[in-house]
PDB file of C-alpha atoms in Angstrom:
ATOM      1  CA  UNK A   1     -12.244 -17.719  18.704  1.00 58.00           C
ATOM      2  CA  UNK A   2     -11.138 -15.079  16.407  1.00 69.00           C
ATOM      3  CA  UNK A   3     -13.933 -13.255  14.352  1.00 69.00           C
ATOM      4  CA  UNK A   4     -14.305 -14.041  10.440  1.00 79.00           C
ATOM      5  CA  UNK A   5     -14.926 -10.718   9.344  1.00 84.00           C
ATOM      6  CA  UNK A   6     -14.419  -7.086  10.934  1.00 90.00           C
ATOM      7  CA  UNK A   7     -17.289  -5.148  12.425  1.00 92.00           C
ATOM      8  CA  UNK A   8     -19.092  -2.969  10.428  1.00 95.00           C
ATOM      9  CA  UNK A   9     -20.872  -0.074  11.892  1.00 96.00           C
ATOM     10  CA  UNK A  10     -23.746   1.451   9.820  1.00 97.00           C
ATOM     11  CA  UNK A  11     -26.058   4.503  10.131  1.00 96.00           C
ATOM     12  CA  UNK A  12     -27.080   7.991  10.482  1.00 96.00           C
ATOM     13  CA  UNK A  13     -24.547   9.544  12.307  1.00 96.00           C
ATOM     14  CA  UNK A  14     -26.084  13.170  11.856  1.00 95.00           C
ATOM     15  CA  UNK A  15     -22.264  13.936  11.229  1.00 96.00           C
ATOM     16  CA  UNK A  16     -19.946  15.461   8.400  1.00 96.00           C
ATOM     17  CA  UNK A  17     -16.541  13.696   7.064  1.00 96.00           C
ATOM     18  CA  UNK A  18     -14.499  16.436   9.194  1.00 96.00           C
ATOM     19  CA  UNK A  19     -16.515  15.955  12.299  1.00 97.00           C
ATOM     20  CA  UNK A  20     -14.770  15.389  15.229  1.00 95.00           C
ATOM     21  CA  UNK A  21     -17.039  12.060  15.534  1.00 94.00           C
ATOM     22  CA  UNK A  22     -15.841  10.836  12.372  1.00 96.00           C
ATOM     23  CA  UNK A  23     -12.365  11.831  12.750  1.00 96.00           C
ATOM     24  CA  UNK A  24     -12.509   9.550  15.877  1.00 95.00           C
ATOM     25  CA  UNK A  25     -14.087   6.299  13.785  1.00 95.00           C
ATOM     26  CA  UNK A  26     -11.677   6.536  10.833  1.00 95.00           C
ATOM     27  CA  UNK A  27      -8.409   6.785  13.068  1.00 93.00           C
ATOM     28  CA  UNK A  28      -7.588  10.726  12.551  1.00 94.00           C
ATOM     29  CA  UNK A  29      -8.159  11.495  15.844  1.00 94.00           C
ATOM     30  CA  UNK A  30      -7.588   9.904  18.824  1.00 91.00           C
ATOM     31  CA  UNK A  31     -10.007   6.689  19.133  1.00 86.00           C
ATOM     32  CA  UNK A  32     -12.291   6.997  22.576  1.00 81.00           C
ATOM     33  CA  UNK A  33     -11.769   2.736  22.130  1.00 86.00           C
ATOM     34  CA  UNK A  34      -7.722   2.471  20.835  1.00 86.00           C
ATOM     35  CA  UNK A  35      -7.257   0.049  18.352  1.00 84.00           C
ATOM     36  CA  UNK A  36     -11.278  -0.147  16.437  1.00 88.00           C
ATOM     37  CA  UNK A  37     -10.563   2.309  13.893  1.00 93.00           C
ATOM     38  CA  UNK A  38     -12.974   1.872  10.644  1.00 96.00           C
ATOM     39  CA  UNK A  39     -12.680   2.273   7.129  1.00 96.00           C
ATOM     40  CA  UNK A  40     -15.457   5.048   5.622  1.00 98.00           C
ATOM     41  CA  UNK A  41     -16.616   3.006   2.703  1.00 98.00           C
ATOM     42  CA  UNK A  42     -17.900   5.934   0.743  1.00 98.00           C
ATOM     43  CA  UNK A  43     -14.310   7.359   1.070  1.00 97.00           C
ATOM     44  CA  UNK A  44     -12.861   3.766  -0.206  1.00 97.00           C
ATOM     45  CA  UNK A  45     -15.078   3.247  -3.008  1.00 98.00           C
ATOM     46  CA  UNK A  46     -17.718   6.256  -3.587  1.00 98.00           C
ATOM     47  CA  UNK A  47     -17.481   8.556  -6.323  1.00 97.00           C
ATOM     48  CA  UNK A  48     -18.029  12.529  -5.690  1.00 96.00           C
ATOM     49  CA  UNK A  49     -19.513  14.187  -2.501  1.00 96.00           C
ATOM     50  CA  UNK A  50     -21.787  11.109  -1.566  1.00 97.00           C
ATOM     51  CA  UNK A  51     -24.231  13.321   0.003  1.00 97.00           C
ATOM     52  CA  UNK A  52     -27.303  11.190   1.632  1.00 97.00           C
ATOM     53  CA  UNK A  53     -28.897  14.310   2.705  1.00 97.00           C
ATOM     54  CA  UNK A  54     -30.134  16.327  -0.210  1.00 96.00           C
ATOM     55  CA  UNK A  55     -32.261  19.919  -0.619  1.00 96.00           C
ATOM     56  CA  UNK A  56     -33.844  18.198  -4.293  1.00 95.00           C
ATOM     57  CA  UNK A  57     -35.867  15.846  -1.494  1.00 96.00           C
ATOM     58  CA  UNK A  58     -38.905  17.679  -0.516  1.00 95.00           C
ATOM     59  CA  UNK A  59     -38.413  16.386   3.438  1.00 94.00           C
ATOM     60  CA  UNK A  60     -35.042  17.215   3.988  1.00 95.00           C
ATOM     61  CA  UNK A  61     -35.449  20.434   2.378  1.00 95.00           C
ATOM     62  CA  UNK A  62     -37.996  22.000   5.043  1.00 94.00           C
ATOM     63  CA  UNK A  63     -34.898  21.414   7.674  1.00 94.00           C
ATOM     64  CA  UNK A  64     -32.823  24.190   6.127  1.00 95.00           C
ATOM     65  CA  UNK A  65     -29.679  22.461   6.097  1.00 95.00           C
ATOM     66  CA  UNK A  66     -27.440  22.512   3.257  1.00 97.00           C
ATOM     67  CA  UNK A  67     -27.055  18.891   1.091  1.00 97.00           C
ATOM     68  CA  UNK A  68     -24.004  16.767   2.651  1.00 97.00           C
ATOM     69  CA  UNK A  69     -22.731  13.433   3.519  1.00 97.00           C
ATOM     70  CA  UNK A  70     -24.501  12.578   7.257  1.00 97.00           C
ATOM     71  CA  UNK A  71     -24.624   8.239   6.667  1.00 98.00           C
ATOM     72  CA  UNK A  72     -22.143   6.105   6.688  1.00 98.00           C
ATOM     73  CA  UNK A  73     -21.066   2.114   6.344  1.00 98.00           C
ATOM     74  CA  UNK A  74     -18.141   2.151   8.541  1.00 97.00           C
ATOM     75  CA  UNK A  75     -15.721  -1.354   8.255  1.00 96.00           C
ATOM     76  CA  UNK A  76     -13.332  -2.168  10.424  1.00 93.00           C
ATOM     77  CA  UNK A  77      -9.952  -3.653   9.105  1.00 87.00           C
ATOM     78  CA  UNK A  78      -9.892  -6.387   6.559  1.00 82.00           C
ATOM     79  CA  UNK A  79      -9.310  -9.801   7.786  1.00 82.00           C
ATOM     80  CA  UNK A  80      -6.763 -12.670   6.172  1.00 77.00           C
ATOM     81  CA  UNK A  81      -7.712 -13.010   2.281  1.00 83.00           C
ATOM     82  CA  UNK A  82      -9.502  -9.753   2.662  1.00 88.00           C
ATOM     83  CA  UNK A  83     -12.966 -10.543   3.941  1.00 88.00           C
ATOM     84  CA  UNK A  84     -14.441  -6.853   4.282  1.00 90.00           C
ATOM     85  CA  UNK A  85     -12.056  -5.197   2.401  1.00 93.00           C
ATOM     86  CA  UNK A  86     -14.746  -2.422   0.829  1.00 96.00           C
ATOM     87  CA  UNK A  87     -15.021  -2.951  -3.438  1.00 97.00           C
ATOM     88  CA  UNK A  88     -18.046  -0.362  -4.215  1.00 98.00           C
ATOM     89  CA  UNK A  89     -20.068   2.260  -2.484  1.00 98.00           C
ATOM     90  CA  UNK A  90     -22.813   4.073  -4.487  1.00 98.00           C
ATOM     91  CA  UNK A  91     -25.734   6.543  -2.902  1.00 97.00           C
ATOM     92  CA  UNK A  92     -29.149   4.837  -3.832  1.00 96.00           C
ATOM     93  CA  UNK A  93     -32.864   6.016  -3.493  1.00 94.00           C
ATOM     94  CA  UNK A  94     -31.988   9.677  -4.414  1.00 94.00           C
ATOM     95  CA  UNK A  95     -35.236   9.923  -7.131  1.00 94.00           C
ATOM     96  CA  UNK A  96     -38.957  10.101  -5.975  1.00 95.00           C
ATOM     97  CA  UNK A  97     -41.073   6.608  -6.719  1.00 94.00           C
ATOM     98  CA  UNK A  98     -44.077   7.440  -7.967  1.00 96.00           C
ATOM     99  CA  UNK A  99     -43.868  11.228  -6.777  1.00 93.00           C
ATOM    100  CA  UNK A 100     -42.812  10.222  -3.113  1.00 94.00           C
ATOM    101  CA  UNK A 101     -39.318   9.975  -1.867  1.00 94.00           C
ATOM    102  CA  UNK A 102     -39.048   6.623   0.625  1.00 92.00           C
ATOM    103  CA  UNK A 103     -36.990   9.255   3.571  1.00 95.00           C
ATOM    104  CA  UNK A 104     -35.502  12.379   4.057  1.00 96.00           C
ATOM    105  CA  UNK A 105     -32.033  10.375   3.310  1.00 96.00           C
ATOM    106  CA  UNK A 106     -31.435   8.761   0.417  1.00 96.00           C
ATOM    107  CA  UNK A 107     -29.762   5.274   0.903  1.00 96.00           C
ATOM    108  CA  UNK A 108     -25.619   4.283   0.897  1.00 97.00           C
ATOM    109  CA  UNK A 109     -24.899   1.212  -0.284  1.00 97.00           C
ATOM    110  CA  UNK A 110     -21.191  -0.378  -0.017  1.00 98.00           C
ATOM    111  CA  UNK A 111     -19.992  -4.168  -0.929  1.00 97.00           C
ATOM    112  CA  UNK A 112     -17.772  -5.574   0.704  1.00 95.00           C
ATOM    113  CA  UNK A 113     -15.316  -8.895  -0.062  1.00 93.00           C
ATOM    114  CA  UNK A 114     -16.407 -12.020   1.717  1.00 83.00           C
TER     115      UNK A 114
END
């Protein structure tokens, strides 16, 4: 039978937009799997740089690494009527809770149609 919605890959890819990794998932280079090319649902439905790694956070500051957009929620095509078509991405979690930040990431967040 024929899947409901598309796959959706999520996670800490440890890799920029440009990347060559990325470029691969989002169709702008050539797929290592042709035809499963993903939608970036930061670049659908985020607003500004999106970064999820961040210097202000205390433990991905001792890394050295400058602040930029390393997690992603991936989706692959929408299906009929839409079902995963990507409405809103937002970065969450980027303030400390009671002095202590929950990672060294802060969280991505995207909704998607069902």
């Amino acid at each position: 039978p024929e899947r409901q919605f598309p796959p959706v890959l999520c996670g800490d890819l440890n890799a920029t937009p440009t990347s060559d990794e990325i470029r691969m998932l989002t169709g702008r280079a050539a797929s290592a799997a042709p035809g499963l090319v993903f939608h970036d649902a930061w670049e659908v439905a985020g607003s500004g740089p999106g970064f999820t790694w961040r210097n202000t956070n205390p433990f991905a500051a001792r890394a050295l690494e400058p602040d930029r957009r390393i997690d992603y929620v991936l989706v692959g095509w929408p299906h009929a009527g839409g079902r995963g078509h990507v409405l809103h991405a937002e970065v969450l979690a980027t303030e400390p809770r009671d002095g202590v930040h929950a990672s060294d990431h802060a969280a991505l967040l995207a909704e998607l149609r069902y």
